XYZ file of C-alpha atoms in Angstrom:
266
model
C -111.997 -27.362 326.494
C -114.382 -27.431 324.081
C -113.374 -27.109 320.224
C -115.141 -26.350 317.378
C -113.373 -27.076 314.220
C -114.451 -26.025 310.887
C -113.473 -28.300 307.690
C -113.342 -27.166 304.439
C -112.167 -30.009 301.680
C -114.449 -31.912 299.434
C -112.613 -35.141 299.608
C -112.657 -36.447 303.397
C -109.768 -39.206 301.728
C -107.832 -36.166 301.265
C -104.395 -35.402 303.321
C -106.391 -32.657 304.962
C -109.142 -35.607 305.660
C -106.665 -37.508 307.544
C -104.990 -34.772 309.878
C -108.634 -33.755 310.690
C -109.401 -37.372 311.954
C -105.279 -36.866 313.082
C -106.330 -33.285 315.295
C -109.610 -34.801 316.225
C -108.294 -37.859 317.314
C -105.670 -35.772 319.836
C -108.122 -33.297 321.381
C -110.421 -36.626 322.202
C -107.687 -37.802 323.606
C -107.065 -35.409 325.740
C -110.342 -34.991 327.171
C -111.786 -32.145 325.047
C -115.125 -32.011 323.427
C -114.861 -32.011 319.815
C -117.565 -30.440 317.325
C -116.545 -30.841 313.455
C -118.323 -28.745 311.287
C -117.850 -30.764 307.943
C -118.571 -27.897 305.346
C -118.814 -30.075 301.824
C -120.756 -32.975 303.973
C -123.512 -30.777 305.370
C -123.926 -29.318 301.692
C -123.202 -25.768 302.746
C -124.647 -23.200 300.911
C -122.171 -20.481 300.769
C -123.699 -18.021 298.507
C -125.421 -15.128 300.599
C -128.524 -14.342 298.873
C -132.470 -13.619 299.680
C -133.053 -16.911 300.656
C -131.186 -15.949 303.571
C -133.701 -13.379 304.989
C -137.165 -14.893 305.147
C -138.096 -11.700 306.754
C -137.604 -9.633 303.731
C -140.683 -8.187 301.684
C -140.948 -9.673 298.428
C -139.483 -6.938 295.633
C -137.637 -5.117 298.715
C -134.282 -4.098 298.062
C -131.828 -6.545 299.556
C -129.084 -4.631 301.491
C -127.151 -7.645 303.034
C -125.934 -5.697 306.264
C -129.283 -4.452 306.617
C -130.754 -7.485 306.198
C -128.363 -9.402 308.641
C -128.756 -7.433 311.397
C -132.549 -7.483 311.003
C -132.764 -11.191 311.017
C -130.216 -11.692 314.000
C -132.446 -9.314 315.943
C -135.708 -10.797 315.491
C -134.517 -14.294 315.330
C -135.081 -15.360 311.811
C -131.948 -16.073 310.541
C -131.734 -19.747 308.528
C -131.915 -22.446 310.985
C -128.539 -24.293 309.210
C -126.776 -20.280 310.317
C -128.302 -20.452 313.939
C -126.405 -24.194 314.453
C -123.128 -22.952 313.370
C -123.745 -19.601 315.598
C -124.356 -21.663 318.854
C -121.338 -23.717 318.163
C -119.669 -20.694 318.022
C -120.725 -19.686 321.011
C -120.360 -23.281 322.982
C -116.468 -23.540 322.294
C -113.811 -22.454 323.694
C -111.588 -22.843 321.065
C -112.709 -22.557 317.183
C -110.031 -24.537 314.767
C -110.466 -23.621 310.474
C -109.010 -26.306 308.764
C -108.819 -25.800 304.231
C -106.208 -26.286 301.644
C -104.734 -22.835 300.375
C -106.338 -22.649 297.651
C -105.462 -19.218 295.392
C -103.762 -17.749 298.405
C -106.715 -17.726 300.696
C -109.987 -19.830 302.109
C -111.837 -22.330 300.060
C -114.847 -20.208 298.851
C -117.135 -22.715 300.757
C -115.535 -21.683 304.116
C -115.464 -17.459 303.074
C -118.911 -18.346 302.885
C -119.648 -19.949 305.937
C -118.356 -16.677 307.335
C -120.006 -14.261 305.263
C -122.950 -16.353 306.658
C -122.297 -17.326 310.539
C -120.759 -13.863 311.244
C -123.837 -11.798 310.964
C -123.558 -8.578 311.681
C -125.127 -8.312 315.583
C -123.679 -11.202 315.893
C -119.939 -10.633 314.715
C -119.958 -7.167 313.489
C -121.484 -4.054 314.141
C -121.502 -4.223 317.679
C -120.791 -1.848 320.372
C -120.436 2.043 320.877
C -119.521 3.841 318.108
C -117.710 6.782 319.771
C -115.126 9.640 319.982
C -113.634 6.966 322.471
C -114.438 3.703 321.054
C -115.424 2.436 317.439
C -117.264 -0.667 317.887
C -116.760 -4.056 319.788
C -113.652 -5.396 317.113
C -110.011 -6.643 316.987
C -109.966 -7.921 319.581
C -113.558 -7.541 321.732
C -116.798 -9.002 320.355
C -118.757 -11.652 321.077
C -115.834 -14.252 320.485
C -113.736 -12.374 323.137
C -111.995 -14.867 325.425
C -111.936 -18.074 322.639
C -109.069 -19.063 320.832
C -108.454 -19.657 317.413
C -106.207 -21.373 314.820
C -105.854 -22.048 311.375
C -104.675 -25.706 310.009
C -103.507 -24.949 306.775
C -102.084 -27.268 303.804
C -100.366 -25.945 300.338
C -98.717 -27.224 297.699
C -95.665 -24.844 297.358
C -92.239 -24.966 298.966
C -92.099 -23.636 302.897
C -89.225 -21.054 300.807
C -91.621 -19.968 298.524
C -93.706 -18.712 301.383
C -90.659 -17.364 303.260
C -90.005 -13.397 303.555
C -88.654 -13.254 299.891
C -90.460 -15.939 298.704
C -92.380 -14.949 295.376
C -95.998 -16.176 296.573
C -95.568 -13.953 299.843
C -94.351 -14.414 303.663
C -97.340 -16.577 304.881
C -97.664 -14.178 307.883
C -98.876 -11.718 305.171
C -101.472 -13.881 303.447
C -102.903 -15.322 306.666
C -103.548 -11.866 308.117
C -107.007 -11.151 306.390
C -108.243 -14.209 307.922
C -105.948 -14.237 311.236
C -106.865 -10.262 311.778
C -109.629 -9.572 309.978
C -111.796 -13.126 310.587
C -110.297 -14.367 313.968
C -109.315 -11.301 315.955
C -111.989 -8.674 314.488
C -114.703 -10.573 316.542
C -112.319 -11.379 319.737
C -110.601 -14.248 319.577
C -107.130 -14.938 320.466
C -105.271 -16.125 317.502
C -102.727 -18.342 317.533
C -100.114 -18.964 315.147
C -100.970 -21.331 312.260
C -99.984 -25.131 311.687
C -98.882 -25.088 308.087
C -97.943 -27.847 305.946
C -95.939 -27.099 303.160
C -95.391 -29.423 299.823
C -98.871 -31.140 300.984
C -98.974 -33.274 297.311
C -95.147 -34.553 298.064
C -95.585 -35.993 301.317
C -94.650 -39.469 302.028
C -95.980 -41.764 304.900
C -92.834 -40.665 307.037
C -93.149 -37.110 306.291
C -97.221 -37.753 307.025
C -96.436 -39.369 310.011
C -94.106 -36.780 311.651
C -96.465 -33.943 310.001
C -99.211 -35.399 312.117
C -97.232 -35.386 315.227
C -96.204 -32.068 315.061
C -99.881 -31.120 314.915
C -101.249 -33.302 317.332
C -98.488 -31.436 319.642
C -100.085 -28.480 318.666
C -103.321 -29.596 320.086
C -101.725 -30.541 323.376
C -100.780 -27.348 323.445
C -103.966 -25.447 322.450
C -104.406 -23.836 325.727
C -101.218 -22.715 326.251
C -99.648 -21.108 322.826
C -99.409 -17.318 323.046
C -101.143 -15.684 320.433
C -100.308 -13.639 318.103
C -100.104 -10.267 319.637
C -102.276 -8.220 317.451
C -103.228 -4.588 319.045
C -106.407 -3.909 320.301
C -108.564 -1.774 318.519
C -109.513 0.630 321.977
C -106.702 -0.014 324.035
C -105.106 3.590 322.880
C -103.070 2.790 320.330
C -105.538 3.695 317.342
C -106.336 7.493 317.110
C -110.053 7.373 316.844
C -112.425 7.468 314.065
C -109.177 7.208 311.645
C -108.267 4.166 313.527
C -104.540 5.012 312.508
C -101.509 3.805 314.358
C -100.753 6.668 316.759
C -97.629 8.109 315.013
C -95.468 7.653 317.676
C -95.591 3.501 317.355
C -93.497 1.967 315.764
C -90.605 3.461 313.719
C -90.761 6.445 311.255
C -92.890 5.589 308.214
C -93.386 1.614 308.896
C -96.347 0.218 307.634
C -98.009 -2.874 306.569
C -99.507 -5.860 308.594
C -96.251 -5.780 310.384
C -97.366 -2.558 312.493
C -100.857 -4.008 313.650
C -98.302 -6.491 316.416
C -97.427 -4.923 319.317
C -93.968 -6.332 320.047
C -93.181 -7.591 316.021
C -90.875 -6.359 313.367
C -91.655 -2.994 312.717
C -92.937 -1.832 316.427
C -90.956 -0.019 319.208
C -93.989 -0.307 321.375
């Protein structure tokens, strides 16, 4: 296979440093090509702005979507966006690796999103019908990669349990498992987590790392999460509702989006 992963800490002595070099080390291992996309090291810039869109006329309103899909089409997006959208589309498997930081992504990686995923590229794609609303969740361009997140926090595993006051982790990860990972195609697959990440000792580091480096040998294999696909029927279309009839009487929530999780009957 052929793996991109995406790092996002500022310190490469960091505990997230060393279970990059950790995952890295594994997939090499194995016999996978290995791309790292070091986000503080290259300097990304992770502010979308004009500077962005050489194409646009000086004074001319800057409508970002506009602007994106402009560029992608004629081929003038920034050259440092082009090299992260061919490694994109060279692996087979795209890893995101960041600290939790305020319950979501290091702004440096929502960044390199807001930036990579242009829309032509990621987003608005596709025939926008009374049968089909775009290529999304789960068709795109990514369609047929997998994906997973490597994620470290500093709070208790209970804290992050199902009635655990910061959230079930299930529920925070979903913008970026859902909305990120599966809106452009990819199959997602559950998440290594690390919990307590400024506790750890060298035996809790050492059978931390093991437990991800299985997770690498295993990168091929893991199911993914079994999000529903945005045109396979269940969505009533252009609401793009749950048909009523899924799942049981008046569930909602992220829970509703899996098609054999808590909260569906179909």
């Amino acid at each position: 296979m052929k793996v991109l992963l995406v790092f996002a800490h500022p310190e490469p002595r960091s505990l997230n440093g060393a279970l990059r070099d950790v995952a890295v080390a594994e997939l090499q291992r194995l016999g996978h090509e290995v791309q790292v996309s070091d986000l503080y090291a290259q300097g990304w810039k992770p502010a979308v702005d004009r500077a962005d869109f050489p194409g646009l006329a000086p004074g001319e309103r800057l409508l970002p979507t506009v602007a994106s899909k402009a560029a992608f089409d004629a081929g003038e997006l920034t050259q440092d966006v082009r090299d992260e959208i061919d490694k994109l589309l060279w692996a087979d498997a795209v890893i995101l690796q960041f600290p939790l930081w305020w319950f979501t992504m290091p702004a440096i990686l929502k960044g390199w999103v807001e930036r990579v995923f242009a829309c032509g590229f990621a987003y608005g794609v596709g025939e926008h019908s009374d049968k089909r609303w775009g290529n999304r969740y789960g068709e795109g361009v990514l369609a047929g990669k997998r994906a997973m997140l490597i994620v470290t926090t500093g709070g208790w595993e209970q804290h992050y349990g199902p009635r655990g006051i910061n959230g079930p982790i299930d529920d925070l990860l979903f913008p970026i498992h859902h909305g990120i990972l599966f809106y452009p195609g990819c199959e997602v697959l559950p998440p290594y987590v690390l919990y307590q990440a400024g506790r750890l000792d060298s035996a809790g580091f050492e059978a931390a790392a093991e437990q991800l480096r299985e997770r690498m040998r295993t990168l091929a294999e893991t199911p993914p999460i079994p999000y529903r696909r945005q045109n396979g029927g269940d969505y009533l279309i252009p609401t793009m509702e749950l048909r009523p009839e899924l799942g049981p009487p008046g569930a909602e929530g992220f829970a509703v989006h899996l098609s054999n999780g808590a909260g569906s009957t179909a």
